[in-house]
Amino acid sequence: MLLVVLFFAAYSCNNNKDSHSGHQPEVAKDMYTCPMPEDSVFSEKPGKCPKCGMDLVKMEMSNHQQDKVEYTCPMHPEIIKDKPGTCPICGMDLVKKETDSKKVADIELESLLKPTNEFVVSSIPVTTIVQRGEQIEIEALGNIAYDTRQVGSISARVAGRIEKLYVRYRYQKITKGQKILDIYSPELLTAQQNLLFLLKNDSGNTSFIEAAKEKLLLLGMSIEQLKQVMKSGKPSLTISVYSNYSGHIHEASNGGGMNTEPRNMTDISLITEELSLKEGMYVQKGQSVFTVFNPNKAWAILNIYGDNQSLIKAGNTVRVVPETAPNKYFTAAIDFIEPFYRKESKTLTARVYFNNSVLKIPIGSQVKATIVGNSKEAFWLPKESVLSLGMEKIVFQKADGGFKAVKVNTGIIHEKHIQILSGLSTTDSIAANAQYLMDSESFIKVKN
């Protein structure tokens, strides 16, 4: 290449010499060279390279070429004219189009010598950050669960043996006032005998008789059962336990407390399996035997990921669409945000209460939700302009002759834009698509 430069320098000097001496400058002749630059072979006529035998090719004489001036539309680059005017499509004034030779001339040697992991030579479109308010819509996934505020407990008021069980399997539907089980209790039998003895031998002692009646009622005997015992004059060997709630029945926990978490609904065997509580088993006084969940009162449990957790607050409007029945979508509001992370989950949980008596959405159904109601005033940049390096985010800022990598701090991602927290100003020009400037064989280096 050095020989090429010397050749053209000498050729130019000869032309200048001829012009100063009064002779007409000779017309430049076509020159031919070998395609292999290491051979450095030049000739005034076509032929073969004496070194490698390849055909000589014609050289482009850039000093005899004139840059052609063209005009184009900023909005419609396919419109190209050789003189100024207006765009026939949108009516905008045409602007001068830079030729490739001029673009190359604008690139300095210093830019080309910079490391590729710090500086990129390119002429791709640029953009800038824009400050505006965005109406944020957050997508979330979740499922339908029982409203634990509506959970009821069926307990044994006396200790005894289960003589008859009227429910047989988990998730069996029951109604309020339905008989659940019969219990044989020696304590209850003794209390009935005491009442009957008072009625027979001391009927005038109303205070003792009323106290005996009150005790039987406290032990779980109904008023109808009490009247039947007093009418027949014989004690009842068993006492019936009735449900005060309507819904799906579940077994209570072994510890005696109320089990507010329904079993895993993904295992079909748990739904159809019979109850572990059997006839002939004994229950303790005060023991919680069953819990009843009301399917008409439910909530949608939504999982909010970390990037959007700061935007969620109670009262936000939510549109919930069940995946099993998209036509049963409903609109509600976030009622409660759990102030903790659930086990083995790093998502924030929000609860949306709703009335399921009409929709009849099956408990356990998966749902998609769209949360609206938050407006975010921030600086925004297209997502394609930001490149993720793992723990860091970078953009390519326009500089003299190319682009340099700049570290930025980002916030939330909304649709096709990403929030810029720091690292840029509104006057900085940024590459519209950072992927085009990413070299797969080099690691980008940024200055903090």
CSV table of C-alpha atoms in Angstrom, one decimal:
chain,number,residue,atom,x,y,z
A,1,MET,CA,0.0,0.0,0.0
A,2,LEU,CA,2.9,2.3,0.7
A,3,LEU,CA,4.1,1.8,-2.9
A,4,VAL,CA,0.6,2.7,-4.1
A,5,VAL,CA,0.7,6.0,-2.2
A,6,LEU,CA,4.2,6.8,-3.5
A,7,PHE,CA,3.1,6.0,-7.0
A,8,PHE,CA,0.2,8.4,-6.9
A,9,ALA,CA,2.3,11.1,-5.2
A,10,ALA,CA,4.9,10.8,-8.0
A,11,TYR,CA,2.2,10.8,-10.6
A,12,SER,CA,0.6,13.9,-9.1
A,13,CYS,CA,3.9,15.7,-9.0
A,14,ASN,CA,4.5,15.0,-12.7
A,15,ASN,CA,1.2,16.4,-13.6
A,16,ASN,CA,1.8,19.6,-11.5
A,17,LYS,CA,5.2,19.9,-13.1
A,18,ASP,CA,3.7,19.7,-16.6
A,19,SER,CA,1.1,22.3,-15.7
A,20,HIS,CA,3.7,24.8,-14.3
A,21,SER,CA,5.9,24.3,-17.4
A,22,GLY,CA,3.1,25.4,-19.7
A,23,HIS,CA,2.3,21.9,-21.1
A,24,GLN,CA,-1.2,20.6,-21.1
A,25,PRO,CA,-1.7,18.0,-18.4
A,26,GLU,CA,-1.9,14.5,-19.8
A,27,VAL,CA,-5.2,12.6,-19.5
A,28,ALA,CA,-4.9,10.1,-16.7
A,29,LYS,CA,-4.4,6.6,-18.0
A,30,ASP,CA,-6.1,3.5,-16.7
A,31,MET,CA,-3.9,1.5,-14.3
A,32,TYR,CA,-4.1,-2.2,-13.5
A,33,THR,CA,-2.8,-4.0,-10.4
A,34,CYS,CA,-2.7,-7.4,-8.9
A,35,PRO,CA,-5.6,-8.4,-6.5
A,36,MET,CA,-3.1,-9.6,-4.0
A,37,PRO,CA,-1.9,-6.5,-2.1
A,38,GLU,CA,1.3,-8.2,-1.1
A,39,ASP,CA,2.5,-8.4,-4.7
A,40,SER,CA,2.3,-4.6,-5.3
A,41,VAL,CA,2.3,-5.0,-9.1
A,42,PHE,CA,1.1,-2.1,-11.3
A,43,SER,CA,0.7,-1.8,-15.1
A,44,GLU,CA,-0.8,0.5,-17.7
A,45,LYS,CA,-2.5,-2.3,-19.5
A,46,PRO,CA,-4.2,-5.6,-18.6
A,47,GLY,CA,-2.3,-8.8,-18.3
A,48,LYS,CA,-1.0,-11.4,-15.8
A,49,CYS,CA,0.8,-10.8,-12.5
A,50,PRO,CA,4.4,-11.7,-13.0
A,51,LYS,CA,4.5,-12.9,-9.3
A,52,CYS,CA,1.4,-15.0,-8.8
A,53,GLY,CA,0.0,-15.3,-12.3
A,54,MET,CA,-3.4,-13.8,-11.5
A,55,ASP,CA,-5.2,-11.5,-13.9
A,56,LEU,CA,-4.6,-7.8,-13.2
A,57,VAL,CA,-7.6,-5.7,-12.3
A,58,LYS,CA,-8.4,-2.1,-13.1
A,59,MET,CA,-7.8,0.4,-10.4
A,60,GLU,CA,-10.4,3.0,-9.4
A,61,MET,CA,-8.8,6.5,-9.7
A,62,SER,CA,-10.5,8.3,-6.9
A,63,ASN,CA,-8.8,11.7,-7.8
A,64,HIS,CA,-10.6,11.6,-11.2
A,65,GLN,CA,-14.0,10.9,-9.6
A,66,GLN,CA,-16.5,13.5,-8.6
A,67,ASP,CA,-18.9,12.8,-5.7
A,68,LYS,CA,-22.5,12.9,-7.0
A,69,VAL,CA,-24.8,15.1,-5.0
A,70,GLU,CA,-28.2,13.4,-4.2
A,71,TYR,CA,-31.2,14.4,-2.2
A,72,THR,CA,-33.5,12.2,-0.2
A,73,CYS,CA,-36.6,12.4,2.0
A,74,PRO,CA,-35.9,11.9,5.8
A,75,MET,CA,-39.1,9.9,6.2
A,76,HIS,CA,-38.9,8.0,2.9
A,77,PRO,CA,-35.3,7.1,2.1
A,78,GLU,CA,-36.3,5.3,-1.1
A,79,ILE,CA,-37.0,8.7,-2.7
A,80,ILE,CA,-33.7,9.9,-4.3
A,81,LYS,CA,-33.4,13.1,-6.5
A,82,ASP,CA,-30.4,14.8,-8.1
A,83,LYS,CA,-31.7,18.3,-7.1
A,84,PRO,CA,-33.5,19.8,-4.1
A,85,GLY,CA,-37.3,19.7,-3.9
A,86,THR,CA,-40.1,18.1,-1.9
A,87,CYS,CA,-41.0,14.5,-1.2
A,88,PRO,CA,-43.8,13.3,-3.5
A,89,ILE,CA,-45.2,11.1,-0.7
A,90,CYS,CA,-45.3,13.3,2.4
A,91,GLY,CA,-44.3,16.7,1.1
A,92,MET,CA,-41.2,17.2,3.3
A,93,ASP,CA,-38.2,19.1,2.0
A,94,LEU,CA,-35.5,16.8,0.6
A,95,VAL,CA,-32.1,16.8,2.4
A,96,LYS,CA,-28.7,16.2,0.9
A,97,LYS,CA,-27.6,12.6,1.1
A,98,GLU,CA,-24.1,11.9,2.1
A,99,THR,CA,-22.2,9.6,-0.2
A,100,ASP,CA,-20.3,6.6,1.2
A,101,SER,CA,-17.0,8.2,0.1
A,102,LYS,CA,-17.8,11.3,2.3
A,103,LYS,CA,-18.7,9.1,5.3
A,104,VAL,CA,-15.5,7.2,5.0
A,105,ALA,CA,-13.6,10.4,4.7
A,106,ASP,CA,-15.2,11.7,8.0
A,107,ILE,CA,-13.8,8.7,9.9
A,108,GLU,CA,-10.4,9.6,11.4
A,109,LEU,CA,-7.6,7.1,11.7
A,110,GLU,CA,-7.6,7.6,15.4
A,111,SER,CA,-11.1,6.1,15.6
A,112,LEU,CA,-10.1,3.1,13.6
A,113,LEU,CA,-7.2,2.4,15.9
A,114,LYS,CA,-9.4,2.3,19.1
A,115,PRO,CA,-10.1,-1.1,20.7
A,116,THR,CA,-13.3,-2.8,19.4
A,117,ASN,CA,-14.5,-3.4,23.0
A,118,GLU,CA,-14.5,0.4,23.7
A,119,PHE,CA,-15.4,2.0,20.4
A,120,VAL,CA,-17.4,1.0,17.4
A,121,VAL,CA,-17.3,2.7,14.0
A,122,SER,CA,-20.8,2.7,12.5
A,123,SER,CA,-23.5,5.0,11.0
A,124,ILE,CA,-26.7,3.2,12.3
A,125,PRO,CA,-29.7,5.3,13.3
A,126,VAL,CA,-29.7,7.0,16.7
A,127,THR,CA,-32.3,8.0,19.3
A,128,THR,CA,-32.5,9.9,22.6
A,129,ILE,CA,-34.2,9.4,25.9
A,130,VAL,CA,-37.6,11.0,26.3
A,131,GLN,CA,-39.2,12.1,29.5
A,132,ARG,CA,-43.0,11.4,29.6
A,133,GLY,CA,-45.6,9.8,31.8
A,134,GLU,CA,-46.6,6.2,30.9
A,135,GLN,CA,-49.7,4.4,32.0
A,136,ILE,CA,-48.2,1.2,33.3
A,137,GLU,CA,-50.0,-2.1,32.7
A,138,ILE,CA,-48.5,-5.0,34.5
A,139,GLU,CA,-49.1,-8.6,33.4
A,140,ALA,CA,-49.3,-11.2,36.2
A,141,LEU,CA,-50.1,-14.9,36.5
A,142,GLY,CA,-51.9,-16.6,39.4
A,143,ASN,CA,-54.6,-19.0,40.5
A,144,ILE,CA,-58.0,-19.1,42.1
A,145,ALA,CA,-58.0,-20.1,45.8
A,146,TYR,CA,-60.5,-20.3,48.6
A,147,ASP,CA,-61.1,-17.1,50.6
A,148,THR,CA,-59.8,-18.3,54.0
A,149,ARG,CA,-61.9,-15.6,55.7
A,150,GLN,CA,-64.9,-17.7,54.9
A,151,VAL,CA,-63.5,-21.0,56.4
A,152,GLY,CA,-65.7,-22.7,59.0
A,153,SER,CA,-64.7,-25.3,61.6
A,154,ILE,CA,-66.8,-28.3,62.7
A,155,SER,CA,-65.6,-29.4,66.2
A,156,ALA,CA,-66.6,-32.0,68.7
A,157,ARG,CA,-68.0,-30.5,71.9
A,158,VAL,CA,-67.8,-33.8,73.8
A,159,ALA,CA,-65.3,-36.6,73.9
A,160,GLY,CA,-66.5,-39.9,72.5
A,161,ARG,CA,-66.7,-42.4,69.7
A,162,ILE,CA,-67.9,-41.8,66.2
A,163,GLU,CA,-71.0,-44.0,65.7
A,164,LYS,CA,-72.1,-42.8,62.3
A,165,LEU,CA,-70.3,-40.7,59.6
A,166,TYR,CA,-72.4,-39.0,56.9
A,167,VAL,CA,-69.6,-37.6,54.8
A,168,ARG,CA,-67.3,-40.0,52.9
A,169,TYR,CA,-64.7,-38.2,50.8
A,170,ARG,CA,-62.6,-35.0,50.6
A,171,TYR,CA,-64.1,-32.0,48.8
A,172,GLN,CA,-67.6,-33.3,49.3
A,173,LYS,CA,-70.1,-30.5,49.0
A,174,ILE,CA,-72.3,-30.0,52.1
A,175,THR,CA,-74.9,-27.4,53.1
A,176,LYS,CA,-75.7,-25.5,56.2
A,177,GLY,CA,-77.7,-27.6,58.7
A,178,GLN,CA,-76.6,-30.9,57.2
A,179,LYS,CA,-75.9,-33.8,59.6
A,180,ILE,CA,-72.2,-34.7,59.6
A,181,LEU,CA,-71.7,-37.4,62.3
A,182,ASP,CA,-73.1,-39.0,65.4
A,183,ILE,CA,-71.0,-39.3,68.6
A,184,TYR,CA,-71.5,-41.6,71.5
A,185,SER,CA,-70.4,-39.8,74.6
A,186,PRO,CA,-70.5,-41.2,78.2
A,187,GLU,CA,-70.3,-37.6,79.5
A,188,LEU,CA,-73.4,-36.6,77.5
A,189,LEU,CA,-75.2,-39.7,78.6
A,190,THR,CA,-74.6,-38.9,82.3
A,191,ALA,CA,-75.8,-35.3,81.8
A,192,GLN,CA,-79.1,-36.5,80.3
A,193,GLN,CA,-79.6,-39.0,83.1
A,194,ASN,CA,-79.1,-36.1,85.7
A,195,LEU,CA,-81.8,-34.0,83.9
A,196,LEU,CA,-84.3,-36.9,83.7
A,197,PHE,CA,-83.7,-37.6,87.4
A,198,LEU,CA,-84.4,-34.0,88.4
A,199,LEU,CA,-87.6,-34.0,86.3
A,200,LYS,CA,-88.9,-37.2,87.9
A,201,ASN,CA,-87.9,-36.6,91.5
A,202,ASP,CA,-87.6,-32.9,92.0
A,203,SER,CA,-89.7,-31.2,89.3
A,204,GLY,CA,-90.2,-28.1,91.4
A,205,ASN,CA,-86.4,-27.3,91.5
A,206,THR,CA,-86.5,-25.1,88.4
A,207,SER,CA,-83.0,-23.7,88.9
A,208,PHE,CA,-81.3,-27.1,88.9
A,209,ILE,CA,-83.4,-28.3,86.0
A,210,GLU,CA,-82.5,-25.2,83.9
A,211,ALA,CA,-78.9,-25.7,84.8
A,212,ALA,CA,-79.0,-29.3,83.6
A,213,LYS,CA,-80.7,-28.2,80.3
A,214,GLU,CA,-78.0,-25.5,79.8
A,215,LYS,CA,-75.2,-28.0,80.3
A,216,LEU,CA,-76.7,-30.3,77.6
A,217,LEU,CA,-77.0,-27.4,75.2
A,218,LEU,CA,-73.3,-26.5,75.8
A,219,LEU,CA,-72.3,-30.1,75.2
A,220,GLY,CA,-73.7,-29.8,71.7
A,221,MET,CA,-77.2,-31.1,72.0
A,222,SER,CA,-79.8,-29.3,69.9
A,223,ILE,CA,-83.0,-27.9,71.3
A,224,GLU,CA,-85.0,-30.4,69.3
A,225,GLN,CA,-82.9,-33.3,70.7
A,226,LEU,CA,-83.4,-31.9,74.2
A,227,LYS,CA,-87.1,-31.7,73.8
A,228,GLN,CA,-87.2,-35.3,72.5
A,229,VAL,CA,-85.3,-36.6,75.5
A,230,MET,CA,-87.6,-34.8,78.0
A,231,LYS,CA,-90.7,-36.0,76.1
A,232,SER,CA,-89.6,-39.7,75.9
A,233,GLY,CA,-88.0,-39.8,79.3
A,234,LYS,CA,-85.1,-41.8,77.9
A,235,PRO,CA,-81.6,-40.6,77.3
A,236,SER,CA,-80.2,-40.5,73.7
A,237,LEU,CA,-77.2,-42.7,73.3
A,238,THR,CA,-75.7,-40.5,70.6
A,239,ILE,CA,-75.5,-36.8,69.7
A,240,SER,CA,-75.6,-35.6,66.2
A,241,VAL,CA,-73.2,-32.9,64.9
A,242,TYR,CA,-74.5,-30.5,62.3
A,243,SER,CA,-72.6,-28.2,60.0
A,244,ASN,CA,-73.1,-24.4,60.4
A,245,TYR,CA,-71.6,-23.7,57.0
A,246,SER,CA,-72.1,-24.5,53.3
A,247,GLY,CA,-69.2,-25.5,51.1
A,248,HIS,CA,-66.5,-28.1,50.5
A,249,ILE,CA,-65.5,-30.2,53.4
A,250,HIS,CA,-61.9,-30.9,54.3
A,251,GLU,CA,-60.2,-32.8,57.1
A,252,ALA,CA,-58.8,-30.7,59.9
A,253,SER,CA,-55.1,-30.9,60.8
A,254,ASN,CA,-54.0,-33.5,63.3
A,255,GLY,CA,-53.0,-30.9,65.8
A,256,GLY,CA,-56.6,-29.9,66.4
A,257,GLY,CA,-56.2,-26.4,64.8
A,258,MET,CA,-58.1,-25.3,61.8
A,259,ASN,CA,-56.5,-26.2,58.5
A,260,THR,CA,-56.9,-23.2,56.3
A,261,GLU,CA,-54.8,-24.4,53.4
A,262,PRO,CA,-56.6,-26.8,51.0
A,263,ARG,CA,-54.7,-29.8,49.8
A,264,ASN,CA,-52.8,-30.0,46.6
A,265,MET,CA,-55.5,-29.8,43.9
A,266,THR,CA,-53.1,-31.0,41.2
A,267,ASP,CA,-53.2,-34.6,42.4
A,268,ILE,CA,-56.5,-36.2,41.4
A,269,SER,CA,-56.1,-39.0,43.9
A,270,LEU,CA,-56.4,-36.5,46.8
A,271,ILE,CA,-59.7,-35.2,45.5
A,272,THR,CA,-61.4,-38.6,45.2
A,273,GLU,CA,-59.7,-40.3,48.2
A,274,GLU,CA,-61.9,-41.2,51.1
A,275,LEU,CA,-61.5,-39.5,54.4
A,276,SER,CA,-59.0,-40.9,56.9
A,277,LEU,CA,-61.6,-40.3,59.7
A,278,LYS,CA,-63.6,-43.5,60.1
A,279,GLU,CA,-66.6,-44.8,62.1
A,280,GLY,CA,-65.5,-46.2,65.5
A,281,MET,CA,-62.6,-43.7,66.0
A,282,TYR,CA,-62.5,-41.5,69.1
A,283,VAL,CA,-62.5,-37.7,69.1
A,284,GLN,CA,-61.4,-35.4,71.9
A,285,LYS,CA,-63.5,-32.7,73.5
A,286,GLY,CA,-62.9,-29.4,71.5
A,287,GLN,CA,-61.1,-31.2,68.7
A,288,SER,CA,-61.6,-29.7,65.2
A,289,VAL,CA,-62.8,-32.5,63.1
A,290,PHE,CA,-63.5,-30.8,59.7
A,291,THR,CA,-63.1,-27.5,58.0
A,292,VAL,CA,-65.5,-26.2,55.4
A,293,PHE,CA,-64.4,-23.9,52.6
A,294,ASN,CA,-67.0,-21.8,50.8
A,295,PRO,CA,-66.4,-21.9,47.0
A,296,ASN,CA,-68.7,-19.0,46.4
A,297,LYS,CA,-66.2,-16.7,48.2
A,298,ALA,CA,-62.8,-16.9,46.6
A,299,TRP,CA,-59.8,-14.8,45.7
A,300,ALA,CA,-57.3,-14.6,42.9
A,301,ILE,CA,-53.7,-14.9,44.1
A,302,LEU,CA,-51.4,-13.0,41.7
A,303,ASN,CA,-47.6,-13.4,41.6
A,304,ILE,CA,-45.8,-10.1,41.0
A,305,TYR,CA,-42.2,-10.2,39.8
A,306,GLY,CA,-39.5,-8.0,41.2
A,307,ASP,CA,-39.3,-5.4,38.4
A,308,ASN,CA,-42.9,-4.4,39.0
A,309,GLN,CA,-43.3,-4.8,42.7
A,310,SER,CA,-42.8,-1.1,43.4
A,311,LEU,CA,-45.7,-0.2,41.1
A,312,ILE,CA,-48.3,-2.4,42.8
A,313,LYS,CA,-50.5,-1.0,45.6
A,314,ALA,CA,-53.9,-1.8,47.1
A,315,GLY,CA,-56.8,-0.5,45.1
A,316,ASN,CA,-55.2,-1.0,41.7
A,317,THR,CA,-57.8,-2.2,39.1
A,318,VAL,CA,-57.3,-5.7,37.9
A,319,ARG,CA,-58.8,-7.6,34.9
A,320,VAL,CA,-58.6,-11.3,35.6
A,321,VAL,CA,-59.1,-13.9,32.8
A,322,PRO,CA,-59.3,-17.6,33.8
A,323,GLU,CA,-57.4,-19.8,31.3
A,324,THR,CA,-60.0,-22.5,31.6
A,325,ALA,CA,-62.9,-20.1,30.8
A,326,PRO,CA,-61.8,-16.9,29.2
A,327,ASN,CA,-65.4,-15.8,28.7
A,328,LYS,CA,-65.7,-15.6,32.5
A,329,TYR,CA,-63.3,-12.7,33.0
A,330,PHE,CA,-64.0,-10.1,35.7
A,331,THR,CA,-62.7,-6.8,36.9
A,332,ALA,CA,-61.9,-6.2,40.6
A,333,ALA,CA,-59.3,-4.4,42.7
A,334,ILE,CA,-56.3,-5.5,44.7
A,335,ASP,CA,-57.5,-5.8,48.3
A,336,PHE,CA,-54.4,-7.0,50.1
A,337,ILE,CA,-50.6,-7.3,49.4
A,338,GLU,CA,-48.9,-9.9,51.5
A,339,PRO,CA,-46.0,-8.3,53.4
A,340,PHE,CA,-43.8,-11.4,53.0
A,341,TYR,CA,-42.4,-13.8,50.4
A,342,ARG,CA,-43.9,-17.3,50.3
A,343,LYS,CA,-41.8,-20.3,50.7
A,344,GLU,CA,-39.6,-21.1,47.7
A,345,SER,CA,-40.9,-18.0,45.9
A,346,LYS,CA,-39.4,-14.6,45.3
A,347,THR,CA,-42.6,-13.1,43.9
A,348,LEU,CA,-44.8,-10.7,45.7
A,349,THR,CA,-48.3,-12.0,46.3
A,350,ALA,CA,-51.4,-9.8,45.8
A,351,ARG,CA,-54.9,-10.9,46.7
A,352,VAL,CA,-58.0,-10.0,44.7
A,353,TYR,CA,-61.3,-10.9,46.4
A,354,PHE,CA,-64.4,-11.6,44.3
A,355,ASN,CA,-67.8,-13.2,44.5
A,356,ASN,CA,-67.7,-16.6,42.8
A,357,SER,CA,-71.3,-17.6,43.3
A,358,VAL,CA,-72.3,-16.5,39.7
A,359,LEU,CA,-69.0,-17.2,37.8
A,360,LYS,CA,-68.5,-20.6,39.4
A,361,ILE,CA,-64.8,-20.6,38.5
A,362,PRO,CA,-63.2,-23.9,39.7
A,363,ILE,CA,-60.9,-23.5,42.7
A,364,GLY,CA,-57.3,-24.0,41.5
A,365,SER,CA,-57.8,-22.5,38.0
A,366,GLN,CA,-54.9,-20.7,36.5
A,367,VAL,CA,-55.6,-17.0,35.6
A,368,LYS,CA,-53.9,-14.2,33.7
A,369,ALA,CA,-54.3,-10.7,35.1
A,370,THR,CA,-53.7,-7.2,33.8
A,371,ILE,CA,-53.1,-4.6,36.6
A,372,VAL,CA,-53.7,-1.0,35.7
A,373,GLY,CA,-54.0,2.3,37.5
A,374,ASN,CA,-50.4,3.5,37.9
A,375,SER,CA,-48.8,6.3,35.8
A,376,LYS,CA,-45.0,6.5,35.8
A,377,GLU,CA,-43.2,9.8,34.9
A,378,ALA,CA,-39.7,8.8,33.9
A,379,PHE,CA,-37.0,8.9,31.2
A,380,TRP,CA,-37.6,6.2,28.6
A,381,LEU,CA,-35.5,4.5,25.9
A,382,PRO,CA,-36.4,1.8,23.4
A,383,LYS,CA,-35.5,-1.7,24.8
A,384,GLU,CA,-33.4,-2.5,21.7
A,385,SER,CA,-31.1,0.4,22.6
A,386,VAL,CA,-30.0,-1.2,25.9
A,387,LEU,CA,-27.7,-4.2,26.0
A,388,SER,CA,-27.5,-6.4,29.1
A,389,LEU,CA,-24.1,-7.7,30.2
A,390,GLY,CA,-25.5,-9.7,33.1
A,391,MET,CA,-25.1,-7.4,36.2
A,392,GLU,CA,-24.7,-4.3,34.1
A,393,LYS,CA,-26.6,-2.5,31.3
A,394,ILE,CA,-24.9,-0.5,28.6
A,395,VAL,CA,-25.8,1.7,25.6
A,396,PHE,CA,-23.8,2.9,22.7
A,397,GLN,CA,-23.5,6.7,22.8
A,398,LYS,CA,-22.7,8.7,19.6
A,399,ALA,CA,-19.2,10.1,19.6
A,400,ASP,CA,-16.8,11.5,16.9
A,401,GLY,CA,-16.6,8.9,14.2
A,402,GLY,CA,-18.6,6.2,15.9
A,403,PHE,CA,-20.1,4.9,19.2
A,404,LYS,CA,-18.7,4.3,22.6
A,405,ALA,CA,-20.1,2.0,25.3
A,406,VAL,CA,-21.7,3.8,28.3
A,407,LYS,CA,-23.0,2.2,31.5
A,408,VAL,CA,-26.6,3.1,32.5
A,409,ASN,CA,-28.8,2.3,35.4
A,410,THR,CA,-32.2,1.0,34.4
A,411,GLY,CA,-35.6,0.7,36.0
A,412,ILE,CA,-38.8,-1.0,34.9
A,413,ILE,CA,-39.6,-2.4,31.4
A,414,HIS,CA,-42.9,-1.3,29.9
A,415,GLU,CA,-44.0,-2.7,26.6
A,416,LYS,CA,-41.2,-1.7,24.1
A,417,HIS,CA,-39.4,0.8,26.4
A,418,ILE,CA,-37.1,0.7,29.4
A,419,GLN,CA,-36.7,3.3,32.2
A,420,ILE,CA,-33.3,5.0,32.4
A,421,LEU,CA,-32.5,6.1,36.0
A,422,SER,CA,-29.0,7.5,35.4
A,423,GLY,CA,-26.1,7.6,33.0
A,424,LEU,CA,-27.6,9.7,30.2
A,425,SER,CA,-28.9,13.1,29.4
A,426,THR,CA,-31.6,14.3,27.0
A,427,THR,CA,-28.9,15.6,24.6
A,428,ASP,CA,-27.1,12.3,24.2
A,429,SER,CA,-27.5,10.4,21.0
A,430,ILE,CA,-27.8,6.7,21.5
A,431,ALA,CA,-27.7,3.8,18.9
A,432,ALA,CA,-31.3,2.8,18.3
A,433,ASN,CA,-30.3,-0.9,18.3
A,434,ALA,CA,-27.4,-1.9,20.4
A,435,GLN,CA,-27.4,-5.5,19.1
A,436,TYR,CA,-26.0,-4.3,15.8
A,437,LEU,CA,-22.9,-3.0,17.5
A,438,MET,CA,-22.2,-6.0,19.7
A,439,ASP,CA,-19.1,-8.0,18.7
A,440,SER,CA,-19.6,-11.6,19.6
A,441,GLU,CA,-15.8,-12.1,20.0
A,442,SER,CA,-15.1,-9.2,22.3
A,443,PHE,CA,-16.2,-8.3,25.8
A,444,ILE,CA,-17.5,-4.7,26.0
A,445,LYS,CA,-15.5,-2.5,28.3
A,446,VAL,CA,-17.2,0.6,29.8
A,447,LYS,CA,-15.8,3.4,32.0
A,448,ASN,CA,-17.7,4.1,35.3
